[in-house]
Tab-separated table of C-alpha atoms and ligand atoms in Angstrom:
chain	number	residue	atom	x	y	z
A	1	UNK	CA	64.771	294.192	144.217
A	2	UNK	CA	63.076	291.649	142.344
A	3	UNK	CA	60.554	289.446	144.115
A	4	UNK	CA	61.284	286.642	141.471
A	5	UNK	CA	63.841	285.751	139.329
A	6	UNK	CA	64.949	282.779	136.760
A	7	UNK	CA	67.880	281.202	135.743
A	8	UNK	CA	68.842	278.669	133.592
A	9	UNK	CA	64.860	277.985	133.176
A	10	UNK	CA	64.266	277.589	137.117
A	11	UNK	CA	62.337	280.059	138.995
A	12	UNK	CA	63.062	281.462	142.439
A	13	UNK	CA	61.399	283.839	144.874
A	14	UNK	CA	62.553	286.473	147.295
A	15	UNK	CA	63.596	284.734	150.520
A	16	UNK	CA	65.929	286.893	152.899
A	17	UNK	CA	66.693	290.754	151.862
A	18	UNK	CA	70.323	292.062	151.962
A	19	UNK	CA	68.823	294.135	154.811
A	20	UNK	CA	67.825	290.952	156.816
A	21	UNK	CA	71.079	289.424	155.902
A	22	UNK	CA	73.253	292.275	157.203
A	23	UNK	CA	71.067	292.830	160.348
A	24	UNK	CA	71.980	289.042	161.289
A	25	UNK	CA	75.649	289.629	159.882
A	26	UNK	CA	75.956	292.477	162.601
A	27	UNK	CA	75.104	290.312	165.462
A	28	UNK	CA	77.288	287.458	164.490
A	29	UNK	CA	79.931	289.982	164.059
A	30	UNK	CA	79.546	291.441	167.641
A	31	UNK	CA	79.611	287.658	169.149
A	32	UNK	CA	82.885	287.200	167.139
A	33	UNK	CA	84.359	290.604	168.334
A	34	UNK	CA	83.911	289.953	171.950
A	35	UNK	CA	85.330	286.410	171.537
A	36	UNK	CA	88.236	287.221	169.645
A	37	UNK	CA	89.091	290.541	170.504
A	38	UNK	CA	92.562	290.127	171.657
A	39	UNK	CA	93.278	286.858	169.645
A	40	UNK	CA	94.020	288.104	166.171
A	41	UNK	CA	91.991	285.423	164.493
A	42	UNK	CA	92.393	283.595	161.409
A	43	UNK	CA	89.391	283.865	158.830
A	44	UNK	CA	89.438	281.132	156.600
A	45	UNK	CA	86.928	281.665	153.928
A	46	UNK	CA	85.446	278.404	152.150
A	47	UNK	CA	85.412	279.461	148.548
A	48	UNK	CA	83.401	280.560	146.180
A	49	UNK	CA	80.121	280.903	148.264
A	50	UNK	CA	81.102	282.535	151.228
A	51	UNK	CA	82.946	285.463	149.799
A	52	UNK	CA	80.306	288.320	150.404
A	53	UNK	CA	79.460	286.733	153.658
A	54	UNK	CA	83.098	286.719	154.896
A	55	UNK	CA	83.635	290.244	153.564
A	56	UNK	CA	80.646	291.817	155.273
A	57	UNK	CA	81.344	289.812	158.508
A	58	UNK	CA	84.932	290.514	158.633
A	59	UNK	CA	84.600	294.293	158.250
A	60	UNK	CA	81.513	294.249	160.871
A	61	UNK	CA	83.652	292.750	163.589
A	62	UNK	CA	86.026	295.051	162.770
A	63	UNK	CA	89.209	293.583	164.867
A	64	UNK	CA	92.603	292.670	163.890
A	65	UNK	CA	92.574	289.270	162.063
A	66	UNK	CA	93.915	287.717	159.027
A	67	UNK	CA	92.210	286.301	156.048
A	68	UNK	CA	92.910	283.286	154.114
A	69	UNK	CA	90.814	281.088	151.758
A	70	UNK	CA	90.543	277.573	150.564
A	71	UNK	CA	87.909	275.858	147.993
A	72	UNK	CA	85.955	272.783	148.926
A	73	UNK	CA	83.549	271.573	146.433
A	74	UNK	CA	80.823	268.934	146.375
A	75	UNK	CA	77.717	270.444	144.976
A	76	UNK	CA	76.365	269.766	141.756
A	77	UNK	CA	73.296	271.718	140.016
A	78	UNK	CA	70.883	271.340	143.010
A	79	UNK	CA	72.371	268.293	144.944
A	80	UNK	CA	75.195	267.833	147.403
A	81	UNK	CA	77.775	265.511	145.938
A	82	UNK	CA	79.369	262.304	146.574
A	83	UNK	CA	82.817	263.284	147.078
A	84	UNK	CA	84.506	266.285	148.574
A	85	UNK	CA	87.230	267.985	146.149
A	86	UNK	CA	89.877	270.509	147.275
A	87	UNK	CA	90.247	272.684	144.814
A	88	UNK	CA	92.276	275.427	146.131
A	89	UNK	CA	94.416	274.337	148.995
A	90	UNK	CA	95.616	276.121	152.210
A	91	UNK	CA	98.225	278.197	151.217
A	92	UNK	CA	98.944	280.166	154.791
A	93	UNK	CA	100.101	278.476	157.988
A	94	UNK	CA	97.068	277.937	160.467
A	95	UNK	CA	99.344	276.448	163.388
A	96	UNK	CA	98.793	277.844	166.759
A	97	UNK	CA	96.061	280.202	165.418
A	98	UNK	CA	92.703	280.976	166.535
A	99	UNK	CA	90.989	279.710	163.323
A	100	UNK	CA	87.563	280.841	162.194
A	101	UNK	CA	86.094	278.834	159.368
A	102	UNK	CA	83.596	281.030	157.184
A	103	UNK	CA	81.283	279.111	154.942
A	104	UNK	CA	77.896	279.719	153.304
A	105	UNK	CA	75.814	276.936	153.853
A	106	UNK	CA	75.719	273.678	155.578
A	107	UNK	CA	73.261	271.095	154.153
A	108	UNK	CA	74.361	267.707	154.972
A	109	UNK	CA	77.475	268.789	156.550
A	110	UNK	CA	79.582	266.584	154.511
A	111	UNK	CA	82.017	269.351	152.940
A	112	UNK	CA	82.822	270.370	156.570
A	113	UNK	CA	82.920	266.976	158.169
A	114	UNK	CA	85.664	266.043	155.760
A	115	UNK	CA	87.717	269.425	155.899
A	116	UNK	CA	87.601	270.119	159.691
A	117	UNK	CA	89.559	266.819	160.765
A	118	UNK	CA	92.053	267.743	157.772
A	119	UNK	CA	92.570	271.535	159.224
A	120	UNK	CA	92.967	270.066	162.845
A	121	UNK	CA	95.700	267.976	161.472
A	122	UNK	CA	97.785	271.081	160.886
A	123	UNK	CA	97.515	272.261	164.643
A	124	UNK	CA	95.490	275.484	164.904
A	125	UNK	CA	94.940	276.703	168.440
A	126	UNK	CA	91.268	276.732	168.111
A	127	UNK	CA	88.880	276.166	164.866
A	128	UNK	CA	85.512	277.308	164.861
A	129	UNK	CA	82.875	277.532	162.169
A	130	UNK	CA	80.595	280.403	161.175
A	131	UNK	CA	78.078	279.455	158.651
A	132	UNK	CA	75.576	282.098	157.327
A	133	UNK	CA	72.983	279.397	156.594
A	134	UNK	CA	72.139	276.037	157.680
A	135	UNK	CA	69.454	273.504	156.889
A	136	UNK	CA	68.911	271.396	159.860
A	137	UNK	CA	66.717	268.974	158.325
A	138	UNK	CA	69.222	267.812	155.892
A	139	UNK	CA	72.105	267.616	158.141
A	140	UNK	CA	73.671	263.989	157.969
A	141	UNK	CA	76.911	264.727	159.603
A	142	UNK	CA	77.970	265.816	163.096
A	143	UNK	CA	79.679	269.159	162.476
A	144	UNK	CA	79.814	271.749	165.501
A	145	UNK	CA	78.813	275.367	164.756
A	146	UNK	CA	79.962	278.064	166.850
A	147	UNK	CA	78.362	280.801	164.826
A	148	UNK	CA	74.927	280.207	162.888
A	149	UNK	CA	73.381	282.966	160.812
A	150	UNK	CA	69.903	281.300	159.778
A	151	UNK	CA	68.384	277.907	160.234
A	152	UNK	CA	66.359	277.741	156.536
A	153	UNK	CA	63.871	274.755	155.398
A	154	UNK	CA	65.264	272.409	153.179
A	155	UNK	CA	65.033	274.387	149.748
A	156	UNK	CA	67.463	275.213	147.212
A	157	UNK	CA	68.670	278.814	147.770
A	158	UNK	CA	71.125	281.408	145.531
A	159	UNK	CA	72.210	284.744	145.940
A	160	UNK	CA	74.690	286.561	148.068
A	161	UNK	CA	77.563	284.424	146.787
A	162	UNK	CA	75.294	280.907	146.571
A	163	UNK	CA	75.378	279.942	143.107
A	164	UNK	CA	72.985	277.721	140.988
A	165	UNK	CA	75.649	276.319	138.356
A	166	UNK	CA	77.710	279.059	138.771
A	167	UNK	CA	74.920	281.959	138.168
A	168	UNK	CA	73.297	284.109	140.730
A	169	UNK	CA	76.343	285.063	143.003
A	170	UNK	CA	75.955	288.592	142.296
A	171	UNK	CA	72.682	288.846	143.665
A	172	UNK	CA	72.383	291.003	146.996
A	173	UNK	CA	69.469	289.272	148.412
A	174	UNK	CA	68.909	285.365	148.829
A	175	UNK	CA	66.078	283.949	146.853
A	176	UNK	CA	64.627	280.409	147.280
A	177	UNK	CA	63.781	277.864	144.136
A	178	UNK	CA	60.027	277.753	143.602
A	179	UNK	CA	60.011	275.861	140.518
A	180	UNK	CA	62.647	274.002	138.908
A	181	UNK	CA	63.451	273.826	135.098
A	182	UNK	CA	63.856	270.648	133.061
A	183	UNK	CA	67.483	269.928	134.380
B	201	IMP	P1	77.062	269.969	152.479
B	201	IMP	O1	78.673	269.375	151.923
B	201	IMP	O2	76.042	268.899	152.108
B	201	IMP	O3	77.117	270.545	153.764
B	201	IMP	O4	77.111	271.030	151.368
B	201	IMP	C1	77.428	272.421	151.575
B	201	IMP	C2	78.120	273.125	150.468
B	201	IMP	O5	77.155	272.735	148.941
B	201	IMP	C3	77.987	274.616	150.858
B	201	IMP	O6	79.256	274.880	150.827
B	201	IMP	C4	77.520	275.078	149.224
B	201	IMP	O7	78.340	275.590	148.358
B	201	IMP	C5	76.690	273.962	148.561
B	201	IMP	N1	75.396	274.386	149.115
B	201	IMP	C6	74.549	273.585	149.872
B	201	IMP	N2	73.106	274.065	149.795
B	201	IMP	C7	73.459	275.119	148.810
B	201	IMP	C8	72.269	276.026	148.211
B	201	IMP	O8	70.940	275.671	148.476
B	201	IMP	N3	72.442	276.757	147.337
B	201	IMP	C9	73.651	276.863	146.589
B	201	IMP	N4	74.846	276.300	146.992
B	201	IMP	C10	74.385	275.158	148.229
B	202	MG	MG1	80.318	276.487	150.090
């Protein structure tokens, strides 16, 4: 794996290797497996960034479940935006289901702070959040996280599904911004 990469003129350094990510996911998956073994949970994956995480997490948990997707977006470039848009709405009913929302990263918490009450209105039996990454110092909205992979510093990260302007999602490892380009 490269120790440094460049995307659109900005430089990023290796931050979490795929091995470190997978080791942590196995721990999260073991806890989810214990908590949901007989419950046929519905993993609700927040597109686009959470897709590799969700795939690895759900396979590692290895329990009967169903999977559904929504797409929310509030992020532009390096910055969390002002309003949360629902780009792909819920297509499956979550009523009466044990729902685990699978998210890539929490920064301000705004995306989930807006989305969770809307999901709660659909009357799931339970609604929990599993996120791979969290930036604790940038959290501005109260969001309860049941499963968290890593607390990370206040830096922009890319890779393993996370993008910088729609680039970098294909990287197996996670990289952290070191030198920002012109924009
Ligand atoms: P929040 O609403 O401020 O919590 O931002 C959450 C969303 O912003 C995440 O679902 C990501 O899509 C995006 N995001 C936040 N931080 C990063 C980052 O460091 N890299 C890439 N995307 C990020
Ligand atoms: Mg996201």
